Amino acid sequence: MSYEPDPRRWKALAVSLTAGFMGLLDVSIVNVALPSMQTGLHASSGGIRWVVSGYALAFGLVLVTGGRLGDAFGRRNMFLGALAAFVLTSALAGAAPNETTLVLARLAQGLAAGMLTPQNTGLIQDLFRGAERGRAFGMFGAVVGISTAVGPILGGFIIALFGAQDGWRWVLYVNVPIGVLAFALALRLLPRSEKKQLRISSEIDFVGIVLLAVAVLGVLLPVIDSDQGGLQRLWWLFVVALVFGVAFVRWEHSVVRRGRSPLLDTRLFTGTPGYATGAAVGALYFCGFAGIWLVFAIYFQQGLGYSPLQSGLSVTPFALGSAVSAAVAGRLVPRFGRRLTVTGLGMVAVGLLAVALIAELVPPSASGWAFALPLVFAGVGGGMVISPNTTLTLECVPVRLAGVAGGALQTGQRIGTAIGTAVLASVFGMVLGRGYPVALTVALTCAAVLTCGALALAIAELRARRHRASEQDREAREGETSAADVHRG
């Protein structure tokens, strides 16, 4: 059966990328607005951390589920439903009268974004083939870099325009007109996709979702409240997290054995070369990388008195360096392989440690300019990590598990974002009594240590790849020798 490309596929891609841009933008754009939120709502530091960590956690927990629901109800239907929910929850978050409402709205917004994201990538797979699919995913990768770069500046500009007291509300409201326009265009342009006959009760791993959510919450709750004595009061939740984590792994094993669809297919970690290590590299990198933006926003705005716009401009060198190098690194993966991520992780760690050192040496008034060069250096390294690591982690995954593997990889990254944001912000808050420069130094050192953990795993995977390659070469030479002996005989 011949493949007939949809004549409107590139317009449909533009709609898909617009929705993807919003979901990704909502992480970086909100970070710069958090101090404004805390002031405007008289919110606690722990509650404000949930604005980021809760969004990332909810996002990550439903990624795989969202993909399966897209199969069940059709990509177009799920795209429209998730986009409508994202617009509605954005409006609710913007109108939140208090801290509790804001956190709940952000949790709901994260769920909507997590349901929306798999439809974006699924639509690309449905609409494009061959080289065109590569171009489409390349454009999606560019959107990731652009949203990261634009977010802090756009957030700062909006707050500067509408004022520090309520400007953060318009940071969330900005999704509404963009989302409404994207919804109207999606109604016209997105093709109707074939629905699969899935039994939701058996195909969606609701038990796995609950077990994983409780395990992650058991880690997040004490950490988020650590500067208010949470580690002493809620230490028992770590035990709960361990119990539920073990139960989650055992449950996923049983789901696979029964031939049903797990949230996290354990076969990926036991039978796919490089997947387990690559997934751990991604999760650990996001633990160290994602939390630094909240730390920088607090340091610049509350510590140095920068406006949100100045704060956003101060961290833009990292985002710009990352966006540029990501576009180049994607083309270099076939040539350099895992060496790219090893180099990139090393650059990120060195750049963050350089900023941590500079924070102690230069006057706070000169921090913005002094941080620029090491942030660019770290950003260039960061652009060499995410996309290449994704490609290398998934390259040996069987086709039948490709969708699950990609969803599981993103799930790990989002949970890493949630935990990393909570950990780094809590570390910052715990040592804040010694001054903002010291707090920034300690938090960035922790981020560099987490990045070094990812670096150690990447080096181990590089060595394992070289060993596998040498074994394959040896077997190939032995095969050639045997064939030559048979020929001579």
mmCIF file of N, CA, C and O in Angstrom, residues 6 32 64 66 96 115 119 149 205 246 281 286 327 329 349 364 383 388 399 407 428 450 458 478:
data_model
loop_
_atom_site.group_PDB
_atom_site.id
_atom_site.type_symbol
_atom_site.label_atom_id
_atom_site.label_comp_id
_atom_site.label_asym_id
_atom_site.label_seq_id
_atom_site.Cartn_x
_atom_site.Cartn_y
_atom_site.Cartn_z
ATOM 1 N N ASP A 6 -0.055 13.769 3.442
ATOM 2 C CA ASP A 6 -1.119 14.748 3.645
ATOM 3 C C ASP A 6 -0.638 16.087 3.114
ATOM 4 O O ASP A 6 0.409 16.591 3.527
ATOM 5 N N VAL A 32 11.091 32.638 36.201
ATOM 6 C CA VAL A 32 11.451 34.031 36.433
ATOM 7 C C VAL A 32 10.322 34.782 37.148
ATOM 8 O O VAL A 32 10.544 35.844 37.737
ATOM 9 N N VAL A 64 3.256 8.568 29.315
ATOM 10 C CA VAL A 64 2.998 7.274 28.681
ATOM 11 C C VAL A 64 1.497 7.043 28.558
ATOM 12 O O VAL A 64 1.002 6.575 27.523
ATOM 13 N N GLY A 66 -0.786 9.316 28.288
ATOM 14 C CA GLY A 66 -1.290 10.177 27.224
ATOM 15 C C GLY A 66 -1.071 9.580 25.854
ATOM 16 O O GLY A 66 -1.938 9.670 24.964
ATOM 17 N N ALA A 96 -5.636 32.563 40.057
ATOM 18 C CA ALA A 96 -5.601 31.968 41.397
ATOM 19 C C ALA A 96 -5.597 33.041 42.487
ATOM 20 O O ALA A 96 -4.748 33.935 42.472
ATOM 21 N N MET A 115 -0.482 15.127 28.769
ATOM 22 C CA MET A 115 -1.363 14.479 27.807
ATOM 23 C C MET A 115 -1.161 15.032 26.392
ATOM 24 O O MET A 115 -1.337 14.322 25.399
ATOM 25 N N GLN A 119 0.929 13.583 21.881
ATOM 26 C CA GLN A 119 0.169 13.771 20.637
ATOM 27 C C GLN A 119 1.014 14.559 19.620
ATOM 28 O O GLN A 119 0.922 14.320 18.412
ATOM 29 N N ALA A 149 15.235 29.527 25.521
ATOM 30 C CA ALA A 149 15.919 30.813 25.406
ATOM 31 C C ALA A 149 14.968 31.985 25.588
ATOM 32 O O ALA A 149 15.298 32.973 26.245
ATOM 33 N N ASP A 205 -1.954 1.528 32.700
ATOM 34 C CA ASP A 205 -1.440 1.006 33.966
ATOM 35 C C ASP A 205 -1.698 2.008 35.093
ATOM 36 O O ASP A 205 -0.795 2.685 35.569
ATOM 37 N N VAL A 246 9.826 0.002 45.460
ATOM 38 C CA VAL A 246 10.023 -1.439 45.262
ATOM 39 C C VAL A 246 8.735 -2.083 44.756
ATOM 40 O O VAL A 246 8.757 -2.927 43.838
ATOM 41 N N VAL A 281 21.268 8.724 32.790
ATOM 42 C CA VAL A 281 21.994 9.950 32.457
ATOM 43 C C VAL A 281 21.015 11.106 32.283
ATOM 44 O O VAL A 281 21.206 12.199 32.833
ATOM 45 N N PHE A 286 18.787 16.118 34.348
ATOM 46 C CA PHE A 286 17.667 17.026 34.594
ATOM 47 C C PHE A 286 17.542 17.359 36.074
ATOM 48 O O PHE A 286 17.078 18.451 36.421
ATOM 49 N N ALA A 327 21.351 22.508 17.878
ATOM 50 C CA ALA A 327 21.102 22.394 16.439
ATOM 51 C C ALA A 327 22.273 21.740 15.715
ATOM 52 O O ALA A 327 22.091 20.992 14.747
ATOM 53 N N ALA A 329 24.710 19.764 17.347
ATOM 54 C CA ALA A 329 25.038 18.465 17.938
ATOM 55 C C ALA A 329 24.209 17.343 17.348
ATOM 56 O O ALA A 329 24.699 16.218 17.195
ATOM 57 N N ALA A 349 29.266 20.845 33.935
ATOM 58 C CA ALA A 349 29.798 20.788 35.305
ATOM 59 C C ALA A 349 30.843 21.871 35.534
ATOM 60 O O ALA A 349 30.815 22.575 36.560
ATOM 61 N N PRO A 364 28.530 41.358 44.264
ATOM 62 C CA PRO A 364 27.210 40.961 43.762
ATOM 63 C C PRO A 364 26.698 41.852 42.634
ATOM 64 O O PRO A 364 26.027 41.371 41.719
ATOM 65 N N GLY A 383 23.583 21.871 25.328
ATOM 66 C CA GLY A 383 23.004 21.553 24.030
ATOM 67 C C GLY A 383 23.538 20.265 23.441
ATOM 68 O O GLY A 383 22.922 19.683 22.529
ATOM 69 N N PRO A 388 21.359 14.450 21.780
ATOM 70 C CA PRO A 388 22.211 13.288 21.498
ATOM 71 C C PRO A 388 21.965 12.121 22.453
ATOM 72 O O PRO A 388 21.961 10.963 22.034
ATOM 73 N N VAL A 399 11.570 -1.827 17.596
ATOM 74 C CA VAL A 399 10.524 -0.964 17.063
ATOM 75 C C VAL A 399 9.235 -1.101 17.865
ATOM 76 O O VAL A 399 8.543 -0.119 18.126
ATOM 77 N N GLY A 407 8.475 7.443 25.832
ATOM 78 C CA GLY A 407 7.665 7.964 26.926
ATOM 79 C C GLY A 407 8.324 7.759 28.279
ATOM 80 O O GLY A 407 8.321 8.646 29.129
ATOM 81 N N PHE A 428 19.359 25.854 48.640
ATOM 82 C CA PHE A 428 19.529 27.302 48.606
ATOM 83 C C PHE A 428 18.896 27.938 49.847
ATOM 84 O O PHE A 428 19.496 28.790 50.511
ATOM 85 N N LEU A 450 25.538 16.624 40.822
ATOM 86 C CA LEU A 450 24.556 15.794 40.130
ATOM 87 C C LEU A 450 24.938 15.600 38.664
ATOM 88 O O LEU A 450 24.815 14.506 38.108
ATOM 89 N N ALA A 458 27.743 8.373 31.870
ATOM 90 C CA ALA A 458 27.989 8.495 30.431
ATOM 91 C C ALA A 458 29.353 7.918 30.048
ATOM 92 O O ALA A 458 29.500 7.279 29.001
ATOM 93 N N GLU A 478 36.662 -13.300 13.174
ATOM 94 C CA GLU A 478 36.644 -14.760 13.304
ATOM 95 C C GLU A 478 35.762 -15.395 12.239
ATOM 96 O O GLU A 478 36.074 -16.452 11.707
#
